C-alpha cells in the first residue's frame, strides 16, 4: 500500500502512530506529522456513557437535523483553554471554539470560579425582581460600546438577539422591509430565517417575508474585487482594477444595494443587517468603505443599521473591540452572543435610548435573559479579556497566523484564498486559483478529516462548504499556529498525492 494509504489505515491507532511517526524507518507521510505544543493539563479519565452507546442515542433519540462533524465523530469529554480531549484522553487543538463561542478558553479558571461562586448563592430569579449581577454586568458591558449604544436587552442566543433586533427596527421606523446580504447567517428562528441567505441553510418553505437580500460584496468570489480591497494582512490573489484613490469594487456593490432599495423596498425601510465579517459564510470580508456607504444608503431611506457581532465581537478582530469599528461605522443596534459567555448560553441586543423606547408600549419579557449565572459569567469574561490581554493576542497571533497561511496558499494550487482579521480566519479551497471553482466536497472532506486525525479541529463554511473556518479561543499561541500550519501542509500534501493537484 502507498504511504498515504498507510497513513489513513494507521491513523485510527493514533497512540501507536505517534510513537512510530518519529522512528527513522517511518514513512515520510508519518515523519512529517509535527509534535503538539507541550501542555501540562491532565484530563480526568472518562467514566460516563461509552462512545458506541452515545452514537446509538444520537441516531435513535436526537433529531436527524443535528449535524455531526467528521466521518468518525470526535467524542469530546473535557476541555482546557485551547485544548479538547476525547473519551480516550487524546488531545486536540481546538481552532473552531465551539463555533466561535469559546472566547477566553475552555473552562477558564476565572470564569469557572465566577460561575461556581454564583451557583452557591442563586441560580435563577426572573427580572421582575432585581438582583445585583444583571445591573453590574449591564453597566460593564455598555461601557464597551461607543456613542449612545447604552441600553441592553439580554436574551439567550444569537438567533434570539437578531430576532429582537428586527422587531426593534420595525417598531422604531414604522416600516417592515429589512435588507441583508446574500451569504449572510443571522440565525434560524422563523423571524431570522429570511435574513440568513445561504442556500444550504434554507428549507423549502415560505420564509423571509419582508426581508430582501442584496449581492454579497465578496472580493474573492464576487464579480468585483482585487488585491487592495480588504482590511486584512492578506489580500486576495485577484488583480485589482481600482485606481489608487478609490475602490470601484465597493462602489459597485453599494450600487447593487441601492438597486434593491429602489426596486424591492417601499419608500422607507426598517433596517439593514450585516456581520462585520461573515462567519458561517466563510470569513468573507467586504471591500473597504462598503459598510460605511451601505449604512448611508439605508439611512437615506429612513432605516436603522444593525451590526451582528455574534461572531466578531469582544476583541476577536484584534484592532478593535467590536467588528463594526474596523469599518469606521456607528450602528443603531448591535447584537451579540457566543463569545460573550465563553460557552454559557447568553446573548444581548444593545441600542440607543430612543430606539429602546419604541418597545415600551407593551410588555416584552425574556425568562432567562440576564439571569444571575449568565451575568456572573459575562462579567468574568469581560475581565479576562482585559487581564489576559486577549485583544492584543488576537492582533499578534492572528496576524502571524494569516501570514503563515498565506505561505501555505502560495505552495498549493487548491488553496485559493486566505482572509480575515485577528483570529477570524478563512481558508478557501478551490480546484485551481485561476477559475476559483469550488473544490469538490469529498476532496475538501479529505483535507478536513486528515487535519482532525492529526489533532487539529477546524470548521467549514461558505455556500459550497469549501472554506476552512479558523476561529479559535483567543488564548492560542504562535506555537499552536506553527503546529496547525504544519498539519495543514501535511493534509494538503496528502491531497496532492492522491489527486495530483
CSV table of N, CA, C and O in Angstrom, one decimal, residues 95-103 279-280 310-313 316 337-340 423-424 469-473:
chain,number,residue,atom,x,y,z
A,95,UNK,N,-9.5,24.8,17.1
A,95,UNK,CA,-9.4,26.0,16.3
A,95,UNK,C,-10.8,26.5,15.8
A,95,UNK,O,-10.9,27.3,14.9
A,96,UNK,N,-11.8,25.9,16.3
A,96,UNK,CA,-13.2,26.3,16.0
A,96,UNK,C,-14.0,26.8,17.2
A,96,UNK,O,-15.0,27.4,17.0
A,97,UNK,N,-13.5,26.5,18.4
A,97,UNK,CA,-14.0,27.1,19.6
A,97,UNK,C,-15.5,27.0,19.8
A,97,UNK,O,-16.2,27.9,20.2
A,98,UNK,N,-16.0,25.8,19.5
A,98,UNK,CA,-17.5,25.6,19.7
A,98,UNK,C,-18.3,26.5,18.8
A,98,UNK,O,-19.3,27.1,19.2
A,99,UNK,N,-17.8,26.6,17.6
A,99,UNK,CA,-18.4,27.6,16.6
A,99,UNK,C,-18.2,29.0,17.1
A,99,UNK,O,-19.2,29.7,17.3
A,100,UNK,N,-17.0,29.4,17.2
A,100,UNK,CA,-16.6,30.8,17.6
A,100,UNK,C,-17.3,31.2,18.9
A,100,UNK,O,-17.6,32.4,19.0
A,101,UNK,N,-17.4,30.3,19.8
A,101,UNK,CA,-18.1,30.6,21.1
A,101,UNK,C,-17.2,30.7,22.3
A,101,UNK,O,-17.4,31.5,23.2
A,102,UNK,N,-16.2,29.8,22.3
A,102,UNK,CA,-15.3,29.8,23.5
A,102,UNK,C,-14.2,30.9,23.2
A,102,UNK,O,-13.3,30.7,22.5
A,103,UNK,N,-14.4,32.0,23.8
A,103,UNK,CA,-13.6,33.2,23.5
A,103,UNK,C,-12.3,33.2,24.4
A,103,UNK,O,-11.2,33.4,23.8
A,279,UNK,N,-19.4,35.0,9.1
A,279,UNK,CA,-18.9,33.9,9.9
A,279,UNK,C,-19.2,32.6,9.2
A,279,UNK,O,-18.3,32.0,8.6
A,280,UNK,N,-20.5,32.1,9.2
A,280,UNK,CA,-20.9,30.9,8.6
A,280,UNK,C,-20.6,30.9,7.1
A,280,UNK,O,-20.3,29.9,6.5
A,310,UNK,N,-22.2,38.7,16.7
A,310,UNK,CA,-22.3,37.4,17.3
A,310,UNK,C,-21.0,36.6,17.3
A,310,UNK,O,-20.6,36.0,18.2
A,311,UNK,N,-20.3,36.7,16.1
A,311,UNK,CA,-19.0,36.1,16.0
A,311,UNK,C,-17.8,37.0,16.0
A,311,UNK,O,-16.7,36.5,16.3
A,312,UNK,N,-18.0,38.3,15.8
A,312,UNK,CA,-16.8,39.2,15.6
A,312,UNK,C,-16.5,40.0,16.8
A,312,UNK,O,-15.5,40.7,16.8
A,313,UNK,N,-17.4,40.0,17.8
A,313,UNK,CA,-17.2,40.9,18.9
A,313,UNK,C,-16.3,40.5,20.0
A,313,UNK,O,-15.7,39.4,19.9
A,316,UNK,N,-12.2,39.9,19.1
A,316,UNK,CA,-11.7,38.8,18.3
A,316,UNK,C,-10.9,39.4,17.0
A,316,UNK,O,-10.0,38.7,16.6
A,337,UNK,N,-23.6,37.5,21.0
A,337,UNK,CA,-23.8,36.3,21.7
A,337,UNK,C,-22.5,35.5,21.7
A,337,UNK,O,-21.4,36.1,21.8
A,338,UNK,N,-22.5,34.2,21.6
A,338,UNK,CA,-21.4,33.3,21.5
A,338,UNK,C,-20.3,33.7,22.5
A,338,UNK,O,-20.3,33.3,23.7
A,339,UNK,N,-19.2,34.4,22.0
A,339,UNK,CA,-18.1,34.7,22.9
A,339,UNK,C,-18.3,35.5,24.1
A,339,UNK,O,-17.5,35.5,25.1
A,340,UNK,N,-19.5,36.1,24.2
A,340,UNK,CA,-19.8,36.9,25.4
A,340,UNK,C,-19.9,36.0,26.6
A,340,UNK,O,-19.7,36.5,27.8
A,423,UNK,N,-8.3,36.8,14.9
A,423,UNK,CA,-8.5,35.4,15.0
A,423,UNK,C,-9.8,35.0,14.4
A,423,UNK,O,-10.6,34.2,14.9
A,424,UNK,N,-10.2,35.7,13.3
A,424,UNK,CA,-11.4,35.4,12.5
A,424,UNK,C,-10.9,35.1,11.1
A,424,UNK,O,-10.7,36.0,10.3
A,469,UNK,N,-12.8,27.2,8.3
A,469,UNK,CA,-13.1,28.3,9.3
A,469,UNK,C,-12.2,28.1,10.5
A,469,UNK,O,-12.3,27.1,11.2
A,470,UNK,N,-11.3,29.1,10.7
A,470,UNK,CA,-10.4,29.1,11.8
A,470,UNK,C,-10.7,30.2,12.8
A,470,UNK,O,-10.4,31.4,12.5
A,471,UNK,N,-11.4,29.9,13.9
A,471,UNK,CA,-11.8,30.9,14.8
A,471,UNK,C,-11.6,30.4,16.2
A,471,UNK,O,-12.5,29.9,16.9
A,472,UNK,N,-10.4,30.3,16.7
A,472,UNK,CA,-10.0,29.6,17.9
A,472,UNK,C,-10.3,30.4,19.2
A,472,UNK,O,-10.6,31.6,19.1
A,473,UNK,N,-10.2,29.7,20.3
A,473,UNK,CA,-10.1,30.5,21.6
A,473,UNK,C,-9.1,31.6,21.4
A,473,UNK,O,-8.0,31.3,20.9
